[in-house]
Coordinates of C-alpha atoms in Angstrom, one line a residue:
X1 CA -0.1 -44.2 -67.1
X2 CA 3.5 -42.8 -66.5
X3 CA 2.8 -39.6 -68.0
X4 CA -0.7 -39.1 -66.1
X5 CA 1.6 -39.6 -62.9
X6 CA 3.7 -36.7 -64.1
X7 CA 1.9 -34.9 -65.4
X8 CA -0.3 -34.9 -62.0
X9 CA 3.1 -34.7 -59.8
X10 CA 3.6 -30.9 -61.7
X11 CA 0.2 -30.1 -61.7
X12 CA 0.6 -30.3 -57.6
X13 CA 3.9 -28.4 -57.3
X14 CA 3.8 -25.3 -55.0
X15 CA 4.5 -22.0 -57.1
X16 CA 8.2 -21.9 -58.3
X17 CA 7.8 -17.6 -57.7
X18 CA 6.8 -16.0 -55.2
X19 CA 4.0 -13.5 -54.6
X20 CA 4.6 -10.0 -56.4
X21 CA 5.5 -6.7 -54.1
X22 CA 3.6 -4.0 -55.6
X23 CA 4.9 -0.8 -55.0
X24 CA 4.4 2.6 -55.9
X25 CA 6.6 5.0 -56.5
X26 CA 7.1 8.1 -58.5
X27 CA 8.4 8.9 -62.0
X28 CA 10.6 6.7 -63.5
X29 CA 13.7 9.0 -64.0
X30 CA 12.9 10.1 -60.0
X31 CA 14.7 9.5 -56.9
X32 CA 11.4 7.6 -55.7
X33 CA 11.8 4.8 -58.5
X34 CA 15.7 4.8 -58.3
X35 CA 15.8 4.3 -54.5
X36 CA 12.5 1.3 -54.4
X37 CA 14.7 0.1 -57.3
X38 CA 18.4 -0.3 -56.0
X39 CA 16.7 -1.5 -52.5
X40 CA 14.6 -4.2 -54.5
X41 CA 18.0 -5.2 -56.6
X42 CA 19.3 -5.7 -52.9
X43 CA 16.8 -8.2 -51.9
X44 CA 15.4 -10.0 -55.0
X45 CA 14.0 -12.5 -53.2
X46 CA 10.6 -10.0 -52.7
X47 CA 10.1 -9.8 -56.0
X48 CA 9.2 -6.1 -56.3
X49 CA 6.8 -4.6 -58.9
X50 CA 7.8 -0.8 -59.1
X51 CA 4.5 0.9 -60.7
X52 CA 5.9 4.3 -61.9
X53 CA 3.2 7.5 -60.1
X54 CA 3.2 11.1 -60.4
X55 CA 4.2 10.8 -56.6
X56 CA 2.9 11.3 -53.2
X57 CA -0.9 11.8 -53.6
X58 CA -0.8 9.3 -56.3
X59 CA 0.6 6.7 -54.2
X60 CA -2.0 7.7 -51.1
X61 CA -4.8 6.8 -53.5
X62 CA -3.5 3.7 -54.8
X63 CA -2.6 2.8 -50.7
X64 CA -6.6 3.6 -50.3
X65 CA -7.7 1.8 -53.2
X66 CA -5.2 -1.4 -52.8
X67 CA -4.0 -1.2 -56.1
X68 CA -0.6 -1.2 -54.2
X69 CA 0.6 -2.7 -51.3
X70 CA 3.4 -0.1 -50.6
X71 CA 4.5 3.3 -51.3
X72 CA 6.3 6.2 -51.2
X73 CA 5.4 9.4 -49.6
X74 CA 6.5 12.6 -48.6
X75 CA 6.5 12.9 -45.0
X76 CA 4.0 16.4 -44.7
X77 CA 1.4 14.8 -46.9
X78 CA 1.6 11.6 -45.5
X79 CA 1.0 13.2 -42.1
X80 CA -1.5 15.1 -43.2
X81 CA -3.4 12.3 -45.0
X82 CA -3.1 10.4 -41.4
X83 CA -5.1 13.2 -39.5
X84 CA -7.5 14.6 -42.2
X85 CA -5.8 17.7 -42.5
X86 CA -5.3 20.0 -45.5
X87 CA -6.3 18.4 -48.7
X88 CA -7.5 15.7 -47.1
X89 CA -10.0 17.4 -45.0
X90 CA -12.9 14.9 -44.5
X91 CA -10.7 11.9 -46.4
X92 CA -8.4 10.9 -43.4
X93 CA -6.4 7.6 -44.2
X94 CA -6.0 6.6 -40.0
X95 CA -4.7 3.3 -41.2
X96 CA -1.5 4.3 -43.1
X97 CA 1.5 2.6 -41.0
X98 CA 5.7 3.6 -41.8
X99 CA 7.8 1.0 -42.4
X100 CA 11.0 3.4 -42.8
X101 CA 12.3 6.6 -43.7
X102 CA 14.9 6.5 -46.9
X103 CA 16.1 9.7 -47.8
X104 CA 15.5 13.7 -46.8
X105 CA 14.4 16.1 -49.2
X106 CA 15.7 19.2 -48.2
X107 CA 13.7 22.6 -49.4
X108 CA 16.2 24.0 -51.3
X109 CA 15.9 27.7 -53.1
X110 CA 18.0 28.1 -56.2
X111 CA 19.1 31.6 -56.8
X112 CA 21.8 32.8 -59.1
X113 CA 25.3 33.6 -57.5
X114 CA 25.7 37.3 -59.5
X115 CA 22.2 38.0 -58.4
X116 CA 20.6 40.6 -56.2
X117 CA 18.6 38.1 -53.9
X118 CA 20.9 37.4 -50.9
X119 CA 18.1 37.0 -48.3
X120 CA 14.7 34.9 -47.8
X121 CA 12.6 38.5 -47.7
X122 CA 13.8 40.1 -50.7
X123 CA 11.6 37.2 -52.4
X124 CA 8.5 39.1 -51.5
X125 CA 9.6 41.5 -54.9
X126 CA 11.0 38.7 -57.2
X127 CA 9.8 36.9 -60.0
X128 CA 10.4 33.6 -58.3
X129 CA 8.9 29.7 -59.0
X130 CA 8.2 27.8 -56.0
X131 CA 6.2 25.1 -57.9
X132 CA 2.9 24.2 -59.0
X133 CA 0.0 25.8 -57.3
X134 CA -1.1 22.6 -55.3
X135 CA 2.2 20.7 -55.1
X136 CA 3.8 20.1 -52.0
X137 CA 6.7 22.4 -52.9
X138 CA 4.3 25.5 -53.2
X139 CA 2.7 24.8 -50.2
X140 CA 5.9 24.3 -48.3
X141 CA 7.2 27.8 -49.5
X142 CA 4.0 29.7 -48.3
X143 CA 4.5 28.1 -44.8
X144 CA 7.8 29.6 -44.7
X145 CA 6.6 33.0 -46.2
X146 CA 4.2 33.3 -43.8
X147 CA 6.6 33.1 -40.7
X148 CA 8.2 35.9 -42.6
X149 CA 4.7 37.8 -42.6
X150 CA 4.5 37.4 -46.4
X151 CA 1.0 35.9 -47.6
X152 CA 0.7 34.2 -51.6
X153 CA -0.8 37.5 -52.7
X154 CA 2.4 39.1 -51.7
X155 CA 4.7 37.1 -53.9
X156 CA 5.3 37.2 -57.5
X157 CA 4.8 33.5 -58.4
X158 CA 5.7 31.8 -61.8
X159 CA 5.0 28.8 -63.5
X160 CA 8.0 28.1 -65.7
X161 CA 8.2 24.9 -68.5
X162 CA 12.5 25.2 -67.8
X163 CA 13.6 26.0 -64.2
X164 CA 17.5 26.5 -65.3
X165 CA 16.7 28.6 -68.6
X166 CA 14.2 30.8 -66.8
X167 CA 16.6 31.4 -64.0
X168 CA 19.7 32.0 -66.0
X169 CA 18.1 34.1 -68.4
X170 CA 16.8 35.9 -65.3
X171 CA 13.2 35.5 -66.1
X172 CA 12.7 34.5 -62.7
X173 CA 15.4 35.4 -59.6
X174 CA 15.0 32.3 -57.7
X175 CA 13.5 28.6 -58.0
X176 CA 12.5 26.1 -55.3
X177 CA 12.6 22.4 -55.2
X178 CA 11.6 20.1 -52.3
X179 CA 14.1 17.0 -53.3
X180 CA 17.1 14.7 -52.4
X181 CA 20.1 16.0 -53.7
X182 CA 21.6 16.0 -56.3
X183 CA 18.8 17.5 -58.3
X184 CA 18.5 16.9 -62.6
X185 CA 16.7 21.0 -62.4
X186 CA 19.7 22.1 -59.8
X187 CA 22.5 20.6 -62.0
X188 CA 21.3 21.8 -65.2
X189 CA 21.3 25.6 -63.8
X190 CA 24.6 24.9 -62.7
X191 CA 25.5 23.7 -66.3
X192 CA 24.3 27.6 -67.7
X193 CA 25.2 29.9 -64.8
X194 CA 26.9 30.5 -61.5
X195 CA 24.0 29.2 -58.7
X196 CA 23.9 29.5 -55.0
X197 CA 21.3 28.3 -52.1
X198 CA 19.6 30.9 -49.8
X199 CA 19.7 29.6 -46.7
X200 CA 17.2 28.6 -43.9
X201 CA 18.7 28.4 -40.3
X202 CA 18.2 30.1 -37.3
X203 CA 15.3 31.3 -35.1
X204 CA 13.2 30.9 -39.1
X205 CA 14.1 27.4 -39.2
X206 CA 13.7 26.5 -35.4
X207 CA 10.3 28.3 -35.0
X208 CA 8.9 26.1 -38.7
X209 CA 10.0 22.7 -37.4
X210 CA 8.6 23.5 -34.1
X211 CA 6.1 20.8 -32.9
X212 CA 5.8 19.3 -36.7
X213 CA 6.4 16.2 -37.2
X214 CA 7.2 16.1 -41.0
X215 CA 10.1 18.4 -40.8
X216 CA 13.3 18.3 -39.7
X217 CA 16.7 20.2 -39.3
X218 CA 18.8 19.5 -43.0
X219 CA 21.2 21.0 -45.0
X220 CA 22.1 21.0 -48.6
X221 CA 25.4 19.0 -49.0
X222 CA 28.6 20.6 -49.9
X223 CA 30.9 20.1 -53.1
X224 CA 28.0 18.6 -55.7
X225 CA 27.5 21.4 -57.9
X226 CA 29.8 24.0 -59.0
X227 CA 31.1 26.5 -56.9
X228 CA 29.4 25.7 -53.2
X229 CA 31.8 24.5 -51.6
X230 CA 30.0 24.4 -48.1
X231 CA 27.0 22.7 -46.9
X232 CA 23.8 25.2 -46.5
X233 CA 20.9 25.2 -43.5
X234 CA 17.3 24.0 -44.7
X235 CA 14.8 22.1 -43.2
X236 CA 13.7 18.8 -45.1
X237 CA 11.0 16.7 -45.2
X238 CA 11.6 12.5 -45.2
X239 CA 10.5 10.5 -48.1
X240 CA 8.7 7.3 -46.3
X241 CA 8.0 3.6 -47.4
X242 CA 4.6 3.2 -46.4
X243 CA 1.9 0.5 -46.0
X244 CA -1.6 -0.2 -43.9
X245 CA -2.6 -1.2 -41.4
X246 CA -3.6 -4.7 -42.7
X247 CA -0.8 -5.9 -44.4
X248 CA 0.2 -8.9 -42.6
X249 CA 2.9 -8.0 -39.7
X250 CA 5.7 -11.1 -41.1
X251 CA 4.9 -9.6 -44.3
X252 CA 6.6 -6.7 -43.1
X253 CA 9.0 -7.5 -41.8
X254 CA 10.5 -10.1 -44.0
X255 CA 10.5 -6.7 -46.3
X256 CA 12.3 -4.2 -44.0
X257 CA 14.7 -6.8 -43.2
X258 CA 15.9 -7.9 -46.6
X259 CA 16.0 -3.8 -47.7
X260 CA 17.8 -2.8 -44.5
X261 CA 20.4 -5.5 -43.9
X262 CA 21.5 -4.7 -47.6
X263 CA 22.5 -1.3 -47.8
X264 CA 25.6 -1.0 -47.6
X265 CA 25.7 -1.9 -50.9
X266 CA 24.2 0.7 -52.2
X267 CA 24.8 1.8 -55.5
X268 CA 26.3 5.1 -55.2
X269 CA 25.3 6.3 -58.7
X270 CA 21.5 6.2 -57.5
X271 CA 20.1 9.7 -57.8
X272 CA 19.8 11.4 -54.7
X273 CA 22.0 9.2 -52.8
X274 CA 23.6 12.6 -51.1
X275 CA 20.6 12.4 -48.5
X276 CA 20.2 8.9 -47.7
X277 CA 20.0 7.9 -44.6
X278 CA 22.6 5.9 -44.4
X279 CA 22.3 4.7 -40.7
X280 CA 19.2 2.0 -39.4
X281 CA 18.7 4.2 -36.3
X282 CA 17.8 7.6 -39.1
X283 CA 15.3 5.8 -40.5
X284 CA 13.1 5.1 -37.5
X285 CA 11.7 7.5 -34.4
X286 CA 11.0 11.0 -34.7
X287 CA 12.0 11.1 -38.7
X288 CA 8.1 9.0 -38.7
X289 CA 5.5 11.2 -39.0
X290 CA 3.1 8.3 -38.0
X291 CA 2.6 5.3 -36.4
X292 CA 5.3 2.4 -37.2
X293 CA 3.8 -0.8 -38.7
X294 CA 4.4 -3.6 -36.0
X295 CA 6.7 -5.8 -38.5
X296 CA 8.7 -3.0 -39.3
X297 CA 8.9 -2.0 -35.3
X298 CA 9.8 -5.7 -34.8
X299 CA 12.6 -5.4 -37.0
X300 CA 14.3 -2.4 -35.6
X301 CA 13.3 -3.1 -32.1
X302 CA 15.6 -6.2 -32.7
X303 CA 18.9 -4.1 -33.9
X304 CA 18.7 -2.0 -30.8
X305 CA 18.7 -5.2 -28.9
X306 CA 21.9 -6.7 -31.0
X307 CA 23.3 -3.2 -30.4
X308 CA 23.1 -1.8 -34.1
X309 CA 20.2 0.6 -34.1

Protein backbone atom coordinates (compact mmCIF):
# COMPACT_ATOMS: atom_id res chain seq x y z
CA UNK A 1 0.00 0.00 0.00
CA UNK A 2 3.10 2.25 0.81
CA UNK A 3 4.48 2.10 -2.53
CA UNK A 4 0.92 2.81 -4.35
CA UNK A 5 1.00 6.07 -2.09
CA UNK A 6 4.34 6.90 -3.70
CA UNK A 7 4.18 5.92 -6.40
CA UNK A 8 0.71 8.10 -6.81
CA UNK A 9 2.49 11.19 -4.84
CA UNK A 10 5.16 11.29 -8.11
CA UNK A 11 2.71 10.49 -10.54
CA UNK A 12 1.01 14.04 -9.25
CA UNK A 13 4.22 16.16 -9.16
CA UNK A 14 4.15 19.34 -11.35
CA UNK A 15 6.92 19.16 -14.15
CA UNK A 16 10.42 19.44 -12.64
CA UNK A 17 11.37 21.50 -16.29
CA UNK A 18 9.98 24.00 -17.60
CA UNK A 19 8.37 24.52 -20.99
CA UNK A 20 11.03 24.75 -23.99
CA UNK A 21 11.80 28.27 -25.83
CA UNK A 22 12.04 27.53 -29.35
CA UNK A 23 13.99 29.74 -31.26
CA UNK A 24 15.18 30.16 -34.51
CA UNK A 25 18.06 31.42 -35.51
CA UNK A 26 20.66 31.19 -38.24
CA UNK A 27 23.62 28.92 -38.98
CA UNK A 28 25.32 27.55 -36.31
CA UNK A 29 28.89 29.04 -36.72
CA UNK A 30 26.65 32.62 -37.28
CA UNK A 31 26.40 35.67 -35.21
CA UNK A 32 22.46 34.83 -35.07
CA UNK A 33 23.19 31.36 -33.12
CA UNK A 34 26.17 32.85 -31.09
CA UNK A 35 24.13 35.87 -29.83
CA UNK A 36 20.46 33.65 -28.99
CA UNK A 37 23.08 31.43 -27.46
CA UNK A 38 25.27 33.58 -25.00
CA UNK A 39 21.80 35.54 -24.11
CA UNK A 40 20.10 32.03 -23.33
CA UNK A 41 23.51 30.98 -21.22
CA UNK A 42 22.51 34.36 -19.39
CA UNK A 43 19.12 33.27 -18.37
CA UNK A 44 18.88 29.53 -18.18
CA UNK A 45 15.95 29.56 -16.43
CA UNK A 46 13.93 29.83 -20.22
CA UNK A 47 15.21 27.00 -21.29
CA UNK A 48 15.98 27.89 -24.89
CA UNK A 49 15.99 25.52 -27.91
CA UNK A 50 18.24 27.23 -30.57
CA UNK A 51 17.03 25.47 -33.97
CA UNK A 52 19.93 26.31 -36.40
CA UNK A 53 18.13 28.23 -40.02
CA UNK A 54 19.54 29.45 -43.17
CA UNK A 55 18.39 32.94 -41.63
CA UNK A 56 15.86 35.53 -42.01
CA UNK A 57 13.24 34.13 -44.44
CA UNK A 58 13.78 30.93 -42.86
CA UNK A 59 12.86 32.11 -39.52
CA UNK A 60 9.68 34.26 -41.06
CA UNK A 61 8.31 30.90 -42.23
CA UNK A 62 8.82 28.99 -39.21
CA UNK A 63 7.21 32.42 -37.20
CA UNK A 64 4.09 31.71 -39.79
CA UNK A 65 4.02 28.12 -39.45
CA UNK A 66 4.59 28.03 -35.50
CA UNK A 67 7.28 25.70 -35.66
CA UNK A 68 9.01 28.44 -33.53
CA UNK A 69 7.95 30.69 -31.08
CA UNK A 70 10.85 33.30 -31.64
CA UNK A 71 13.23 34.44 -34.10
CA UNK A 72 15.71 36.36 -35.58
CA UNK A 73 15.40 38.66 -38.47
CA UNK A 74 16.97 41.19 -40.35
CA UNK A 75 15.33 44.36 -39.80
CA UNK A 76 14.46 45.26 -44.00
CA UNK A 77 12.93 41.85 -44.44
CA UNK A 78 11.22 41.83 -41.37
CA UNK A 79 9.63 45.12 -42.28
CA UNK A 80 8.86 44.11 -45.40
CA UNK A 81 7.20 40.84 -44.41
CA UNK A 82 5.05 43.17 -41.90
CA UNK A 83 3.56 45.34 -44.88
CA UNK A 84 3.41 42.78 -47.84
CA UNK A 85 6.08 44.36 -49.64
CA UNK A 86 8.80 42.98 -51.88
CA UNK A 87 8.92 39.24 -51.68
CA UNK A 88 6.25 39.11 -49.79
CA UNK A 89 3.89 40.74 -51.97
CA UNK A 90 0.47 39.16 -51.29
CA UNK A 91 2.00 37.02 -48.12
CA UNK A 92 1.95 39.94 -45.44
CA UNK A 93 2.72 38.60 -41.80
CA UNK A 94 0.68 41.87 -39.91
CA UNK A 95 1.07 39.96 -36.81
CA UNK A 96 4.91 39.79 -36.37
CA UNK A 97 5.66 41.89 -32.96
CA UNK A 98 9.74 43.01 -31.83
CA UNK A 99 10.72 42.19 -28.69
CA UNK A 100 14.33 43.93 -29.16
CA UNK A 101 16.99 44.87 -31.39
CA UNK A 102 20.54 42.96 -30.65
CA UNK A 103 23.14 43.93 -32.84
CA UNK A 104 23.61 46.20 -36.31
CA UNK A 105 24.78 44.77 -39.39
CA UNK A 106 26.47 47.33 -41.01
CA UNK A 107 26.69 47.10 -45.17
CA UNK A 108 30.11 46.84 -45.39
CA UNK A 109 32.08 46.70 -49.06
CA UNK A 110 35.43 44.97 -48.95
CA UNK A 111 37.83 46.24 -51.41
CA UNK A 112 41.62 45.69 -51.51
CA UNK A 113 43.87 48.54 -50.08
CA UNK A 114 46.52 48.51 -53.38
CA UNK A 115 43.46 48.54 -55.54
CA UNK A 116 42.08 50.94 -58.10
CA UNK A 117 38.48 51.23 -56.53
CA UNK A 118 38.58 54.22 -54.17
CA UNK A 119 34.92 55.35 -54.70
CA UNK A 120 31.19 53.82 -54.60
CA UNK A 121 30.78 54.63 -58.67
CA UNK A 122 33.81 53.16 -59.95
CA UNK A 123 31.76 49.80 -59.02
CA UNK A 124 29.66 50.27 -62.05
CA UNK A 125 33.11 48.77 -64.18
CA UNK A 126 34.23 46.11 -61.59
CA UNK A 127 34.01 42.60 -61.32
CA UNK A 128 32.48 42.88 -57.91
CA UNK A 129 30.21 40.23 -55.48
CA UNK A 130 27.47 41.70 -53.64
CA UNK A 131 25.86 38.40 -52.79
CA UNK A 132 23.41 35.98 -53.97
CA UNK A 133 20.91 37.09 -56.39
CA UNK A 134 17.84 37.10 -53.90
CA UNK A 135 19.67 37.61 -50.58
CA UNK A 136 19.22 40.45 -48.63
CA UNK A 137 22.78 41.67 -49.29
CA UNK A 138 22.20 41.88 -53.14
CA UNK A 139 19.21 43.64 -52.77
CA UNK A 140 20.63 46.11 -50.35
CA UNK A 141 23.51 46.94 -52.81
CA UNK A 142 21.03 47.65 -55.83
CA UNK A 143 19.21 50.14 -53.50
CA UNK A 144 22.30 51.90 -53.02
CA UNK A 145 23.33 51.62 -56.82
CA UNK A 146 20.37 53.00 -57.83
CA UNK A 147 20.64 56.39 -55.74
CA UNK A 148 23.91 56.45 -57.69
CA UNK A 149 21.76 56.07 -61.05
CA UNK A 150 23.31 52.55 -61.60
CA UNK A 151 20.63 49.75 -62.40
CA UNK A 152 21.65 45.60 -61.91
CA UNK A 153 22.31 45.50 -65.73
CA UNK A 154 24.96 48.09 -65.19
CA UNK A 155 27.10 46.16 -62.81
CA UNK A 156 29.31 43.39 -63.34
CA UNK A 157 28.01 40.94 -60.58
CA UNK A 158 29.77 37.63 -59.44
CA UNK A 159 28.93 34.73 -57.62
CA UNK A 160 32.15 33.54 -55.99
CA UNK A 161 32.53 29.99 -53.74
CA UNK A 162 35.72 32.08 -51.73
CA UNK A 163 35.12 35.87 -51.06
CA UNK A 164 38.86 36.43 -49.73
CA UNK A 165 40.62 34.23 -52.49
CA UNK A 166 38.59 35.84 -55.32
CA UNK A 167 39.38 39.26 -53.99
CA UNK A 168 42.99 38.83 -53.29
CA UNK A 169 43.67 37.10 -56.36
CA UNK A 170 41.77 40.02 -57.98
CA UNK A 171 39.15 37.97 -59.57
CA UNK A 172 36.74 40.34 -58.32
CA UNK A 173 37.73 44.22 -57.00
CA UNK A 174 35.27 44.44 -54.31
CA UNK A 175 32.94 42.10 -52.05
CA UNK A 176 29.94 43.04 -49.85
CA UNK A 177 28.64 41.68 -46.74
CA UNK A 178 25.57 42.82 -44.70
CA UNK A 179 26.88 41.59 -41.08
CA UNK A 180 27.93 42.40 -37.41
CA UNK A 181 31.53 42.83 -37.27
CA UNK A 182 33.94 41.09 -37.03
CA UNK A 183 33.27 39.08 -40.11
CA UNK A 184 34.83 35.14 -40.65
CA UNK A 185 34.84 36.41 -44.93
CA UNK A 186 36.35 40.00 -43.79
CA UNK A 187 39.12 38.43 -41.54
CA UNK A 188 40.12 35.79 -43.82
CA UNK A 189 40.84 38.60 -46.69
CA UNK A 190 42.73 40.34 -44.23
CA UNK A 191 44.71 37.13 -43.50
CA UNK A 192 45.85 37.11 -47.64
CA UNK A 193 46.01 40.81 -48.57
CA UNK A 194 45.96 44.45 -47.43
CA UNK A 195 41.82 45.33 -47.26
CA UNK A 196 40.02 48.57 -46.88
CA UNK A 197 36.14 49.62 -46.55
CA UNK A 198 34.60 52.06 -49.22
CA UNK A 199 32.73 54.20 -47.38
CA UNK A 200 28.92 55.34 -47.28
CA UNK A 201 28.36 58.77 -45.57
CA UNK A 202 27.06 61.89 -46.64
CA UNK A 203 24.16 63.31 -48.68
CA UNK A 204 24.27 59.03 -50.29
CA UNK A 205 23.77 57.86 -46.94
CA UNK A 206 21.30 60.51 -45.57
CA UNK A 207 19.07 60.45 -48.79
CA UNK A 208 18.98 55.96 -48.38
CA UNK A 209 17.91 56.01 -44.70
CA UNK A 210 15.54 58.75 -45.43
CA UNK A 211 11.95 57.79 -44.21
CA UNK A 212 13.03 53.85 -43.84
CA UNK A 213 12.60 52.29 -41.08
CA UNK A 214 15.05 49.31 -41.35
CA UNK A 215 18.11 51.41 -41.71
CA UNK A 216 20.12 53.36 -39.79
CA UNK A 217 23.27 55.66 -39.58
CA UNK A 218 26.49 52.92 -38.64
CA UNK A 219 29.93 52.62 -39.14
CA UNK A 220 32.40 49.86 -39.36
CA UNK A 221 34.42 49.86 -36.13
CA UNK A 222 38.00 50.74 -35.99
CA UNK A 223 41.16 48.63 -35.03
CA UNK A 224 39.61 44.84 -35.76
CA UNK A 225 41.32 43.95 -38.85
CA UNK A 226 44.67 44.82 -40.03
CA UNK A 227 45.59 48.06 -41.13
CA UNK A 228 42.14 50.30 -40.52
CA UNK A 229 42.83 51.99 -37.93
CA UNK A 230 39.62 54.34 -38.05
CA UNK A 231 36.04 53.66 -37.98
CA UNK A 232 34.20 53.97 -41.63
CA UNK A 233 30.47 55.54 -42.47
CA UNK A 234 27.72 52.83 -43.56
CA UNK A 235 24.40 52.45 -42.96
CA UNK A 236 23.21 49.13 -41.16
CA UNK A 237 20.41 47.30 -40.76
CA UNK A 238 19.25 45.76 -36.92
CA UNK A 239 19.15 42.12 -36.43
CA UNK A 240 15.61 41.74 -34.28
CA UNK A 241 14.29 39.07 -31.74
CA UNK A 242 10.93 38.54 -33.02
CA UNK A 243 7.58 36.89 -32.02
CA UNK A 244 3.57 37.19 -32.79
CA UNK A 245 1.22 38.58 -31.94
CA UNK A 246 -0.21 35.76 -29.82
CA UNK A 247 2.34 34.78 -27.78
CA UNK A 248 1.16 35.38 -24.37
CA UNK A 249 2.25 39.16 -23.16
CA UNK A 250 3.95 37.61 -19.39
CA UNK A 251 5.52 35.19 -21.68
CA UNK A 252 7.27 38.04 -23.03
CA UNK A 253 8.32 39.56 -20.86
CA UNK A 254 9.58 37.11 -18.43
CA UNK A 255 11.95 36.59 -21.67
CA UNK A 256 13.18 40.23 -22.40
CA UNK A 257 13.73 40.53 -18.80
CA UNK A 258 15.95 37.60 -17.97
CA UNK A 259 18.02 38.45 -21.62
CA UNK A 260 18.33 42.17 -20.85
CA UNK A 261 19.00 42.42 -17.13
CA UNK A 262 22.02 40.00 -18.04
CA UNK A 263 24.16 41.53 -20.43
CA UNK A 264 26.61 42.91 -19.02
CA UNK A 265 28.01 39.71 -18.86
CA UNK A 266 28.40 39.16 -22.09
CA UNK A 267 30.85 37.06 -23.40
CA UNK A 268 33.19 39.15 -25.31
CA UNK A 269 34.47 36.35 -27.56
CA UNK A 270 30.78 36.06 -29.09
CA UNK A 271 31.20 36.74 -32.86
CA UNK A 272 30.06 40.06 -33.76
CA UNK A 273 30.08 41.49 -30.42
CA UNK A 274 31.69 44.75 -32.08
CA UNK A 275 27.99 45.92 -32.96
CA UNK A 276 26.06 45.04 -30.05
CA UNK A 277 23.98 47.23 -28.72
CA UNK A 278 25.20 47.39 -25.62
CA UNK A 279 22.70 49.94 -24.01
CA UNK A 280 18.69 48.89 -23.09
CA UNK A 281 17.57 52.27 -24.63
CA UNK A 282 19.46 50.97 -28.49
CA UNK A 283 17.44 48.20 -28.48
CA UNK A 284 14.01 49.73 -28.45
CA UNK A 285 12.28 52.93 -30.54
CA UNK A 286 13.19 53.82 -33.82
CA UNK A 287 15.91 50.83 -34.28
CA UNK A 288 12.09 48.74 -34.48
CA UNK A 289 10.93 48.46 -37.74
CA UNK A 290 7.53 47.29 -36.31
CA UNK A 291 5.24 47.24 -33.77
CA UNK A 292 6.67 46.34 -30.12
CA UNK A 293 5.06 43.19 -28.49
CA UNK A 294 3.26 44.58 -25.29
CA UNK A 295 5.44 42.35 -22.82
CA UNK A 296 8.46 43.46 -24.24
CA UNK A 297 7.04 47.29 -24.23
CA UNK A 298 6.17 46.50 -20.51
CA UNK A 299 9.54 45.76 -19.79
CA UNK A 300 11.28 48.71 -21.19
CA UNK A 301 8.51 51.06 -20.39
CA UNK A 302 9.53 50.03 -16.77
CA UNK A 303 13.47 50.99 -17.07
CA UNK A 304 12.57 54.37 -18.27
CA UNK A 305 10.49 54.74 -15.15
CA UNK A 306 13.46 53.37 -12.74
CA UNK A 307 15.64 55.78 -14.82
CA UNK A 308 17.78 53.16 -16.84
CA UNK A 309 16.35 53.20 -20.33
Amino acid sequence: MRRISLLLALLWQPAATAASVTIGTGGEQGIYHQIMGEFCRLAPQLNCQLQATSGSLENLQRLKSSDVSYAMVQSDWLYQASQGAGPFTGKPQPELRALFATHAEPFTIVIRADGDITKLEQLKLAPIDMGLKNSGTRQTALALFNLLGIKEQDLDLKSMANLPESLCSKQIDAFAVVMGHPNRHVLNAAKRCAISFLPVDGELREQLIQDVKYYQRSQIPARIYPGNLKAIPTFAIAATLVTNATMPEEAVYQLTKAMVDQQTKFNEQTYGYANMFYRARNKTGPVLSIEQHPGAARYFAELKAAGKL
